[in-house]
Short mmCIF file of C-alpha atoms in Angstrom, two decimals:
data_model
loop_
_atom_site.label_atom_id
_atom_site.label_comp_id
_atom_site.label_asym_id
_atom_site.label_seq_id
_atom_site.Cartn_x
_atom_site.Cartn_y
_atom_site.Cartn_z
CA UNK A 266 140.65 76.66 103.28
CA UNK A 267 140.84 73.89 101.11
CA UNK A 268 142.69 74.27 97.60
CA UNK A 269 142.05 72.31 94.27
CA UNK A 270 143.47 71.43 91.17
CA UNK A 271 141.74 72.26 87.93
CA UNK A 272 142.26 70.66 84.37
CA UNK A 273 140.74 71.48 80.80
CA UNK A 274 140.90 68.22 78.51
CA UNK A 275 140.67 68.14 74.82
CA UNK A 276 139.56 65.21 73.23
CA UNK A 277 137.84 63.42 70.36
CA UNK A 278 134.12 63.03 70.74
CA UNK A 279 133.80 59.45 71.37
CA UNK A 280 131.72 57.51 73.57
CA UNK A 281 133.12 56.16 76.73
CA UNK A 282 136.09 58.73 76.87
CA UNK A 283 134.67 60.23 80.12
CA UNK A 284 134.83 56.84 82.17
CA UNK A 285 138.27 56.19 80.74
CA UNK A 286 139.39 59.56 82.09
CA UNK A 287 137.46 58.90 85.42
CA UNK A 288 139.28 55.41 85.65
CA UNK A 289 142.61 56.89 85.52
CA UNK A 290 141.63 59.70 88.42
CA UNK A 291 140.51 56.55 90.48
CA UNK A 292 143.65 54.58 89.92
CA UNK A 293 145.68 57.37 91.34
CA UNK A 294 143.24 57.49 94.54
CA UNK A 295 142.52 60.94 93.83
CA UNK A 296 139.44 62.75 95.25
CA UNK A 297 137.25 64.12 92.25
CA UNK A 298 135.21 67.00 93.34
CA UNK A 299 133.34 68.01 90.18
CA UNK A 300 133.26 67.20 86.34
CA UNK A 301 131.70 69.30 83.54
CA UNK A 302 131.38 67.41 80.03
CA UNK A 303 130.97 69.35 76.56
CA UNK A 304 131.52 68.03 73.12
CA UNK A 305 135.33 67.44 72.54
CA UNK A 306 135.98 69.05 75.96
CA UNK A 307 136.00 68.16 79.66
CA UNK A 308 136.69 69.93 82.91
CA UNK A 309 137.60 68.24 86.02
CA UNK A 310 138.29 69.71 89.68
CA UNK A 311 140.24 67.50 92.21
CA UNK A 312 141.46 68.06 95.65
CA UNK A 313 145.12 69.79 95.52
CA UNK A 314 147.75 66.94 94.95
CA UNK A 315 151.53 67.13 95.04
CA UNK A 316 153.51 67.82 91.69
CA UNK A 317 154.42 64.07 91.44
CA UNK A 318 150.96 62.68 91.61
CA UNK A 319 149.62 65.59 89.30
CA UNK A 320 152.50 64.71 86.54
CA UNK A 321 151.68 60.97 86.80
CA UNK A 322 147.96 61.83 86.42
CA UNK A 323 148.57 64.04 83.47
CA UNK A 324 150.93 61.71 81.69
CA UNK A 325 148.51 58.69 82.39
CA UNK A 326 145.55 60.84 80.78
CA UNK A 327 147.61 61.93 77.92
CA UNK A 328 148.48 58.38 76.93
CA UNK A 329 144.65 57.94 75.95
CA UNK A 330 144.60 57.79 72.19
CA UNK A 331 141.47 60.06 72.13
CA UNK A 332 142.91 62.91 74.13
CA UNK A 333 144.48 65.73 71.97
CA UNK A 334 145.61 68.35 74.87
CA UNK A 335 145.50 68.45 78.94
CA UNK A 336 146.27 71.75 80.92
CA UNK A 337 145.75 73.02 84.15
CA UNK A 338 143.46 75.95 84.65
CA UNK A 339 142.36 78.39 87.42
CA UNK A 340 138.61 78.08 87.26
CA UNK A 341 136.10 75.67 85.62
CA UNK A 342 133.75 77.10 83.19
CA UNK A 343 130.71 77.15 85.92
CA UNK A 344 133.03 78.66 88.62
CA UNK A 345 134.15 81.23 86.11
CA UNK A 346 130.43 82.33 85.41
CA UNK A 347 129.42 82.02 89.28
CA UNK A 348 132.25 84.06 90.38
CA UNK A 349 131.55 86.75 87.62
CA UNK A 350 127.89 86.74 88.48
CA UNK A 351 128.25 87.10 92.26
CA UNK A 352 130.80 90.17 91.51
CA UNK A 353 127.95 91.68 89.41
CA UNK A 354 125.46 91.12 92.32
CA UNK A 355 127.64 92.61 94.77
CA UNK A 356 128.35 95.46 92.55
CA UNK A 357 124.34 96.63 91.89
CA UNK A 358 122.94 99.20 94.05
CA UNK A 359 120.19 96.84 95.22
CA UNK A 360 120.15 94.21 97.88
CA UNK A 361 119.83 90.61 96.54
CA UNK A 362 118.60 88.09 98.91
CA UNK A 363 117.90 84.26 97.82
CA UNK A 364 116.22 81.71 99.88
CA UNK A 365 115.45 78.03 99.40
CA UNK A 366 112.32 76.35 100.09
CA UNK A 367 113.63 75.14 103.71
CA UNK A 368 114.06 78.93 104.59
CA UNK A 369 118.16 78.66 104.19
CA UNK A 370 119.79 81.80 102.73
CA UNK A 371 121.74 81.03 99.46
CA UNK A 372 122.71 84.52 98.53
CA UNK A 373 123.25 87.74 100.80
CA UNK A 374 125.06 90.64 98.78
CA UNK A 375 126.84 93.50 100.20
CA UNK A 376 123.83 95.84 99.91
CA UNK A 377 122.03 93.39 102.23
CA UNK A 378 124.89 93.60 104.74
CA UNK A 379 124.36 97.37 105.08
CA UNK A 380 120.41 97.06 105.18
CA UNK A 381 120.45 94.09 107.95
CA UNK A 382 123.87 94.73 109.57
CA UNK A 383 125.12 91.24 109.21
CA UNK A 384 127.93 89.90 107.33
CA UNK A 385 127.15 87.54 104.25
CA UNK A 386 129.67 84.56 105.83
CA UNK A 387 127.72 84.65 109.20
CA UNK A 388 124.09 84.40 107.42
CA UNK A 389 124.49 82.12 104.31
CA UNK A 390 123.38 78.65 104.95
CA UNK A 391 121.35 79.79 107.89
CA UNK A 392 117.59 80.11 108.30
CA UNK A 393 116.65 83.58 107.37
CA UNK A 394 113.76 83.87 109.95
CA UNK A 395 116.45 84.25 112.61
CA UNK A 396 118.09 87.42 110.95
CA UNK A 397 115.11 88.93 109.14
CA UNK A 398 112.09 89.29 111.23
CA UNK A 399 108.70 90.19 110.35
CA UNK A 400 108.93 89.25 106.74
CA UNK A 401 105.39 87.36 106.43
CA UNK A 402 105.65 88.52 102.49
CA UNK A 403 108.55 86.30 101.93
CA UNK A 404 107.27 83.23 103.95
CA UNK A 405 104.02 83.46 101.99
CA UNK A 406 105.89 83.71 98.78
CA UNK A 407 107.86 80.32 99.85
CA UNK A 408 104.43 78.79 100.65
CA UNK A 409 102.15 79.84 97.99
CA UNK A 410 104.08 81.55 95.40
CA UNK A 411 102.43 84.77 95.85
CA UNK A 412 104.67 87.73 94.74
CA UNK A 413 105.11 91.11 95.85
CA UNK A 414 106.28 94.55 94.32
CA UNK A 415 108.00 97.36 96.10
CA UNK A 416 106.39 96.60 99.63
CA UNK A 417 107.56 98.50 102.59
CA UNK A 418 108.88 96.25 105.21
CA UNK A 419 110.89 96.31 108.60
CA UNK A 420 113.04 94.13 110.35
CA UNK A 421 114.41 94.38 114.01
CA UNK A 422 117.55 92.53 115.31
CA UNK A 423 119.96 93.58 118.06
CA UNK A 424 121.47 96.10 115.76
CA UNK A 425 118.16 98.16 115.43
CA UNK A 426 115.20 98.54 113.26
CA UNK A 427 115.87 98.34 109.49
CA UNK A 428 113.26 99.75 106.99
CA UNK A 429 113.40 98.93 103.51
CA UNK A 430 111.44 98.55 100.26
CA UNK A 431 111.43 94.65 98.85
CA UNK A 432 110.31 93.06 95.79
CA UNK A 433 109.88 89.24 95.82
CA UNK A 434 109.84 86.68 93.28
CA UNK A 435 109.38 82.85 93.19
CA UNK A 436 111.92 80.38 91.95
CA UNK A 437 110.03 77.36 90.32
CA UNK A 438 110.51 73.85 89.07
CA UNK A 439 109.27 72.33 85.90
CA UNK A 440 106.20 71.38 87.82
CA UNK A 441 105.41 75.15 88.76
CA UNK A 442 106.33 74.20 92.47
CA UNK A 443 108.08 76.92 94.49
CA UNK A 444 111.59 75.76 95.33
CA UNK A 445 113.07 78.93 96.39
CA UNK A 446 112.64 82.85 96.08
CA UNK A 447 114.58 85.85 95.29
CA UNK A 448 114.09 89.33 96.70
CA UNK A 449 115.65 92.83 95.67
CA UNK A 450 115.82 95.20 98.53
CA UNK A 451 116.51 98.91 98.83
CA UNK A 452 116.88 100.84 102.16
CA UNK A 453 114.28 103.20 102.87
CA UNK A 454 116.39 106.17 102.94
CA UNK A 455 117.85 105.35 99.42
CA UNK A 456 114.29 104.57 97.90
CA UNK A 457 112.93 107.90 99.33
CA UNK A 458 115.98 109.87 97.73
CA UNK A 459 115.45 108.01 94.48
CA UNK A 460 111.50 108.62 94.39
CA UNK A 461 112.38 112.15 95.05
CA UNK A 462 114.98 112.65 92.09
CA UNK A 463 112.18 111.61 89.68
CA UNK A 464 109.68 113.81 91.40
CA UNK A 465 111.12 117.25 91.38
CA UNK A 466 109.76 118.68 88.28
CA UNK A 467 106.61 120.88 88.26
CA UNK A 468 104.43 118.38 86.34
CA UNK A 469 105.69 115.58 88.52
CA UNK A 470 105.27 117.53 91.91
CA UNK A 471 101.49 118.42 91.02
CA UNK A 472 100.60 114.94 89.48
CA UNK A 473 98.22 113.86 92.53
CA UNK A 474 96.84 117.13 92.85
CA UNK A 475 94.03 117.00 90.48
CA UNK A 476 91.99 120.02 89.16
CA UNK A 477 92.40 123.24 87.22
CA UNK A 478 89.81 125.54 89.01
CA UNK A 479 90.82 129.02 89.50
CA UNK A 480 91.12 128.46 93.24
CA UNK A 481 93.38 125.41 92.96
CA UNK A 482 95.57 126.99 90.44
CA UNK A 483 96.26 129.83 92.73
CA UNK A 484 97.13 127.39 95.68
CA UNK A 485 99.65 125.54 93.50
CA UNK A 486 101.01 129.09 92.40
CA UNK A 487 101.84 129.66 96.16
CA UNK A 488 103.30 126.38 96.60
CA UNK A 489 105.71 127.08 93.94
CA UNK A 490 106.52 130.18 95.40
CA UNK A 491 107.08 129.05 99.14
CA UNK A 492 108.78 125.69 97.79
CA UNK A 493 112.26 127.89 97.01
CA UNK A 494 112.80 129.07 100.63
CA UNK A 495 113.53 127.31 104.03
CA UNK A 496 110.67 128.81 106.25
CA UNK A 497 108.27 126.96 108.29
CA UNK A 498 105.02 126.31 106.40
CA UNK A 499 101.47 125.68 108.39
CA UNK A 500 98.88 124.23 106.08
CA UNK A 501 95.55 124.76 107.21
CA UNK A 502 92.25 123.04 105.76
CA UNK A 503 89.55 120.57 106.56
CA UNK A 504 90.04 116.79 106.95
CA UNK A 505 90.22 114.98 103.64
CA UNK A 506 91.38 118.20 101.57
CA UNK A 507 94.99 116.60 100.91
CA UNK A 508 97.16 118.32 103.23
CA UNK A 509 100.03 115.98 102.80
CA UNK A 510 100.06 115.99 98.97
CA UNK A 511 100.65 119.79 98.98
CA UNK A 512 103.28 119.17 101.76
CA UNK A 513 104.99 116.82 99.39
CA UNK A 514 104.80 119.05 96.41
CA UNK A 515 106.50 121.90 98.33
CA UNK A 516 109.29 119.50 99.37
CA UNK A 517 109.55 117.84 95.61
CA UNK A 518 109.93 121.56 94.15
CA UNK A 519 112.65 122.67 96.58
CA UNK A 520 116.22 122.24 96.68
CA UNK A 521 115.66 119.67 99.18
CA UNK A 522 114.02 117.19 96.67
CA UNK A 523 116.72 114.85 96.80
CA UNK A 524 116.86 114.22 100.44
CA UNK A 525 114.15 112.28 102.70
CA UNK A 526 110.76 113.60 102.97
CA UNK A 527 109.49 112.03 106.28
CA UNK A 528 105.86 112.11 107.38
CA UNK A 529 104.61 111.87 110.93
CA UNK A 530 101.05 111.92 111.92
CA UNK A 531 101.19 113.65 115.55
CA UNK A 532 97.77 111.95 116.25
CA UNK A 533 98.59 108.36 115.47
CA UNK A 534 101.32 108.00 118.07
CA UNK A 535 100.42 107.14 121.48
CA UNK A 536 101.50 110.15 123.69
CA UNK A 537 104.48 108.39 125.51
CA UNK A 538 106.09 107.41 122.21
CA UNK A 539 105.97 110.41 120.06
CA UNK A 540 109.05 112.20 121.70
CA UNK A 541 111.24 109.01 121.25
CA UNK A 542 110.08 108.53 117.75
CA UNK A 543 110.79 112.15 116.77
CA UNK A 544 114.14 112.93 118.89
CA UNK A 545 115.47 109.21 119.29
CA UNK A 546 116.78 108.03 122.37
CA UNK A 547 120.15 106.33 123.74
CA UNK A 548 120.41 102.86 124.63
CA UNK A 549 119.14 102.14 128.07
CA UNK A 550 116.98 104.92 128.27
CA UNK A 551 113.77 103.19 129.32
CA UNK A 552 112.40 99.74 129.59
CA UNK A 553 112.05 98.17 126.22
CA UNK A 554 114.75 100.51 124.71
CA UNK A 555 116.75 98.83 121.72
CA UNK A 556 120.36 98.02 122.88
CA UNK A 557 121.84 100.41 120.56
CA UNK A 558 119.51 103.20 121.03
CA UNK A 559 117.34 104.47 118.08
CA UNK A 560 117.61 107.68 115.71
CA UNK A 561 114.91 109.96 115.70
CA UNK A 562 112.61 110.80 112.96
CA UNK A 563 113.89 114.44 112.82
CA UNK A 564 117.35 113.21 112.40
CA UNK A 565 116.51 110.85 109.80
CA UNK A 566 114.99 113.81 107.83
CA UNK A 567 118.38 115.70 107.85
CA UNK A 568 118.77 117.68 104.80
CA UNK A 569 115.34 117.18 103.84
CA UNK A 570 111.65 117.82 104.95
CA UNK A 571 109.56 116.74 108.08
CA UNK A 572 106.07 116.93 107.82
CA UNK A 573 104.03 116.95 110.92
CA UNK A 574 100.50 116.20 110.32
CA UNK A 575 97.79 116.94 112.92
CA UNK A 576 100.27 119.31 114.94
CA UNK A 577 97.28 120.09 116.96
CA UNK A 578 97.62 116.83 118.81
CA UNK A 579 100.85 117.17 120.42
CA UNK A 580 101.13 117.52 124.11
CA UNK A 581 102.34 120.70 126.17
CA UNK A 582 105.58 118.97 127.01
CA UNK A 583 106.41 117.88 123.29
CA UNK A 584 105.13 121.49 122.24
CA UNK A 585 108.04 122.99 124.50
CA UNK A 586 110.77 120.66 123.01
CA UNK A 587 109.59 121.29 119.40
CA UNK A 588 109.84 125.02 119.96
CA UNK A 589 113.39 124.69 121.42
CA UNK A 590 114.23 122.77 118.16
CA UNK A 591 112.66 125.31 115.83
CA UNK A 592 114.63 127.94 117.71
CA UNK A 593 118.06 126.56 118.06
CA UNK A 594 118.08 123.61 115.25
CA UNK A 595 119.61 121.14 117.68
CA UNK A 596 118.14 117.90 119.10
CA UNK A 597 119.03 115.80 121.99
CA UNK A 598 118.17 112.17 122.06
CA UNK A 599 116.05 111.06 125.27
CA UNK A 600 118.44 109.82 127.68
CA UNK A 601 121.31 111.66 126.00
CA UNK A 602 123.70 114.68 126.87
CA UNK A 603 125.01 115.56 123.47
CA UNK A 604 123.14 118.07 121.14
CA UNK A 605 123.28 117.50 117.49
CA UNK A 606 122.90 120.28 114.70
CA UNK A 607 120.20 118.95 112.29
CA UNK A 608 119.12 120.82 108.88
CA UNK A 609 115.44 120.02 108.47
CA UNK A 610 112.77 122.00 106.90
CA UNK A 611 109.61 121.81 108.99
CA UNK A 612 105.99 121.67 107.32
CA UNK A 613 102.90 121.21 109.59
CA UNK A 614 99.23 120.72 108.88
CA UNK A 615 96.03 120.61 111.17
CA UNK A 616 92.44 120.94 110.67
CA UNK A 617 91.95 122.39 114.06
CA UNK A 618 91.57 125.84 115.16
CA UNK A 619 94.94 126.66 116.80
CA UNK A 620 93.83 130.28 117.59
CA UNK A 621 91.16 129.02 119.56
CA UNK A 622 93.38 126.23 121.49
CA UNK A 623 95.92 129.12 122.25
CA UNK A 624 92.93 131.03 124.31
CA UNK A 625 92.23 127.75 126.15
CA UNK A 626 96.03 127.05 126.73
CA UNK A 627 95.95 123.80 124.81
CA UNK A 628 98.56 125.14 122.41
CA UNK A 629 101.51 127.42 122.89
CA UNK A 630 101.21 130.82 121.30
CA UNK A 631 105.46 131.38 120.92
CA UNK A 632 105.23 127.93 119.08
CA UNK A 633 102.15 128.85 116.91
CA UNK A 634 104.07 131.92 115.48
CA UNK A 635 107.20 129.62 115.04
CA UNK A 636 105.14 127.30 112.68
CA UNK A 637 102.93 129.69 111.15
CA UNK A 638 105.66 131.77 109.32
CA UNK A 639 104.06 130.82 106.06
CA UNK A 640 100.28 129.97 106.14
CA UNK A 641 98.80 127.61 103.28
CA UNK A 642 95.15 127.29 103.11
CA UNK A 643 93.71 124.37 101.24
CA UNK A 644 90.37 125.07 99.93
CA UNK A 645 87.61 122.23 100.52
CA UNK A 646 86.04 120.27 97.79
CA UNK A 647 82.76 122.34 98.06
CA UNK A 648 84.62 125.41 96.97
CA UNK A 649 86.26 123.79 93.85
CA UNK A 650 83.37 121.43 92.67
CA UNK A 651 84.33 122.39 88.81
CA UNK A 652 87.33 119.76 89.52
CA UNK A 653 85.03 117.00 90.48
CA UNK A 654 84.96 115.44 86.62
CA UNK A 655 88.51 115.52 86.52
CA UNK A 656 89.08 113.96 89.95
CA UNK A 657 86.60 111.28 88.85
CA UNK A 658 88.40 110.48 85.67
CA UNK A 659 91.58 110.20 87.84
CA UNK A 660 90.47 107.65 90.46
CA UNK A 661 88.58 105.81 88.10
CA UNK A 662 92.20 105.12 86.15
CA UNK A 663 93.59 104.49 89.23
CA UNK A 664 91.05 101.66 90.62
CA UNK A 665 90.83 100.08 87.27
CA UNK A 666 94.25 98.78 87.90
CA UNK A 667 93.78 98.21 91.67
CA UNK A 668 90.27 96.35 91.18
CA UNK A 669 91.00 95.02 87.81
CA UNK A 670 88.22 96.77 86.11
CA UNK A 671 87.58 98.08 82.64
CA UNK A 672 85.35 101.38 83.40
CA UNK A 673 86.03 103.87 80.74
CA UNK A 674 82.79 106.16 80.66
CA UNK A 675 80.75 107.99 83.25
CA UNK A 676 76.95 108.75 82.53
CA UNK A 677 76.15 112.73 83.03
CA UNK A 678 73.63 111.89 85.73
CA UNK A 679 76.16 110.33 87.76
CA UNK A 680 78.46 113.59 87.69
CA UNK A 681 75.47 115.70 88.08
CA UNK A 682 74.62 113.98 91.64
CA UNK A 683 78.20 114.18 92.69
CA UNK A 684 77.97 117.81 91.91
CA UNK A 685 74.80 118.34 94.07
CA UNK A 686 76.54 117.37 97.06
CA UNK A 687 78.61 119.38 99.58
CA UNK A 688 81.39 116.84 100.32
CA UNK A 689 81.87 117.17 103.98
CA UNK A 690 84.76 114.64 103.83
CA UNK A 691 86.23 116.46 100.79
CA UNK A 692 88.50 114.47 98.52
CA UNK A 693 88.82 111.47 100.82
CA UNK A 694 85.23 111.25 100.82
CA UNK A 695 84.89 111.51 96.80
CA UNK A 696 87.64 108.77 96.62
CA UNK A 697 85.56 106.53 98.87
CA UNK A 698 82.30 106.88 97.00
CA UNK A 699 84.09 106.30 93.50
CA UNK A 700 85.99 103.23 94.58
CA UNK A 701 82.67 101.92 96.36
CA UNK A 702 80.94 102.57 92.94
CA UNK A 703 83.49 100.91 90.81
CA UNK A 704 83.33 97.70 93.28
CA UNK A 705 79.42 97.74 92.56
CA UNK A 706 79.72 98.31 88.89
CA UNK A 707 79.52 95.23 86.57
CA UNK A 708 79.56 97.20 82.91
CA UNK A 709 82.14 99.56 81.53
CA UNK A 710 80.19 102.61 82.61
CA UNK A 711 79.49 104.21 85.72
CA UNK A 712 75.72 105.33 86.41
CA UNK A 713 73.75 106.44 89.21
CA UNK A 714 72.45 102.85 90.28
CA UNK A 715 76.05 102.41 91.57
CA UNK A 716 76.12 105.50 93.85
CA UNK A 717 75.88 104.74 97.49
CA UNK A 718 76.27 107.57 99.88
CA UNK A 719 77.85 107.46 103.17
CA UNK A 720 74.99 107.52 105.76
CA UNK A 721 76.72 109.32 108.37
CA UNK A 722 77.85 112.16 106.08
CA UNK A 723 74.71 112.39 103.94
CA UNK A 724 72.34 112.51 106.99
CA UNK A 725 73.81 115.32 109.30
CA UNK A 726 70.74 115.64 111.60
CA UNK A 727 70.05 113.14 114.23
CA UNK A 728 66.79 111.48 114.21
CA UNK A 729 65.17 108.56 116.35
CA UNK A 730 61.92 107.03 114.80
CA UNK A 731 59.77 105.84 117.78
CA UNK A 732 56.29 105.75 118.93
CA UNK A 733 55.06 106.23 122.52
CA UNK A 734 57.04 104.34 125.14
CA UNK A 735 58.71 101.97 122.81
CA UNK A 736 62.19 103.28 123.15
CA UNK A 737 63.47 104.41 126.56
CA UNK A 738 65.77 107.72 126.99
CA UNK A 739 68.59 105.63 128.09
CA UNK A 740 68.48 104.08 124.31
CA UNK A 741 68.09 107.29 122.64
CA UNK A 742 71.45 108.52 124.68
CA UNK A 743 73.01 105.70 123.70
CA UNK A 744 72.10 105.95 119.87
CA UNK A 745 73.19 109.71 120.04
CA UNK A 746 76.29 108.74 121.91
CA UNK A 747 77.47 105.87 118.98
CA UNK A 748 76.46 108.22 116.32
CA UNK A 749 78.67 111.09 117.99
CA UNK A 750 81.74 108.79 118.45
CA UNK A 751 81.57 107.55 114.84
CA UNK A 752 81.38 110.91 113.30
CA UNK A 753 84.41 112.29 115.51
CA UNK A 754 86.35 109.13 114.71
CA UNK A 755 85.81 109.75 110.85
CA UNK A 756 86.79 113.36 111.26
CA UNK A 757 89.89 113.26 113.43
CA UNK A 758 91.25 109.73 112.33
CA UNK A 759 92.36 108.65 115.62
CA UNK A 760 91.15 107.71 119.30
CA UNK A 761 93.02 110.30 121.02
CA UNK A 762 92.12 113.02 118.87
CA UNK A 763 88.31 111.93 119.05
CA UNK A 764 88.76 111.73 122.87
CA UNK A 765 90.01 115.24 122.96
CA UNK A 766 87.28 116.62 120.48
CA UNK A 767 84.53 115.07 122.68
CA UNK A 768 86.01 116.51 125.83
CA UNK A 769 86.62 112.58 127.47
CA UNK A 770 89.59 110.46 128.24
CA UNK A 771 91.36 108.24 125.66
CA UNK A 772 90.16 105.26 127.89
CA UNK A 773 86.57 106.39 127.90
CA UNK A 774 86.53 106.36 123.81
CA UNK A 775 88.02 102.83 123.77
CA UNK A 776 85.55 101.39 126.31
CA UNK A 777 82.63 102.95 124.10
CA UNK A 778 83.93 101.52 120.98
CA UNK A 779 83.98 97.95 122.60
CA UNK A 780 80.63 98.62 123.99
CA UNK A 781 78.90 99.81 120.94
CA UNK A 782 80.82 97.49 118.74
CA UNK A 783 82.18 100.17 116.41
CA UNK A 784 84.33 98.94 113.82
CA UNK A 785 87.58 100.94 114.14
CA UNK A 786 91.22 100.08 113.79
CA UNK A 787 93.71 102.70 114.25
CA UNK A 788 96.65 102.71 111.86
CA UNK A 789 100.12 103.71 113.59
CA UNK A 790 103.06 104.21 110.97
CA UNK A 791 105.86 101.68 111.15
#
């Protein structure tokens, strides 16, 4: 490692003094590294020289009539500031990543080391795309200057999958051109814990559960009571009633609130992947497995709560493994031999009739009783219509920000129309209707002219208008088939669950979606 000598020079503020000092350095054949000039003060940094040459240089500079004082120092002014700043950046409880316009990493603090599992000395000066994959947000920031805030991202390397929350800001020159970017990063576990810390009061826990009807207040009271224990909870209710919000409220009001709340949609994962996602696997367990294996979601939820949504969709094999975990509190990774004790509270949810599934041998009775220790029934929206005006105000406030709107009032007729409807899609459908109306609205008030109903929900009966032989039976069947698939997809939110509900294979539904050009994109959690 190269060593340097640094000097502070106090001098009269006269034109040409800097050139005279540089000339002395040149005469001694010394390599100048850097120079800082201030009124009455100069700082120089040179390559390390032996004492004799150093003394000669000092005496030579001291002979200049403008020089008042010269002394050796440990760091230049900017070096001291830079080291202080780097120490602060390394000390903060966030990752700080800075890159230039050529994708080179300029700053990579210790927190980043813990998130991405690389040492800063191995990545600084290198192309970030090699080490931090799947970061389209950062690439777009460097190209277009489009900034982002608190976005969930993931990156995969030989050390595993790294999930984190990131905020990106552009660095611009005087002409507003992007010359680099800086990102603040927090790993997912820490972000979840921080969110839970500020969400464990009663008001915070119920802030997204809008309404004050008698039935919803009673449900909230039950949530408060059951949040104090560790027993398994089975949340029942129609699709769109907000079962996940109640599960999160139970967690946030519990003594586990500072630990992770992990959500798993059992219907969203392919059947051959959900076991490895839940229980994890050892390295080399199967083709495509990560070199270092993978920690399962149950283990990630250790100390906290695991919410298994759509529990009625898991396979018989996984039901057995989940039952064993509930009985013993231990997990074994795929391909592993060792069992690990895990402290997790399980909350499940379903809109399916598990009792009927037990009769048809689709769901294990022993698992059902393990899960249904505390049943929680979420009322449908049609049973709490008095909450609709309050919900509409909540959604308008939310979408004003999202859609950059300024809607502050609602006409009475608009609310009356909402109250007449039975809401088979529940709160999710109401949310969609309000968002749709706000997109169409060009004023500061919502009226019925902007109310557009969902055709499939509004019209429950299947009707085909035809005359004589203009439409063949085959066409009628196709129309009915397409309508049934669209309805099932809306109700079950996954291709796999839709196939089960309609009594056909997963492949059949995929082929029908292609045949009828049904617009559907299944969302699989990262």
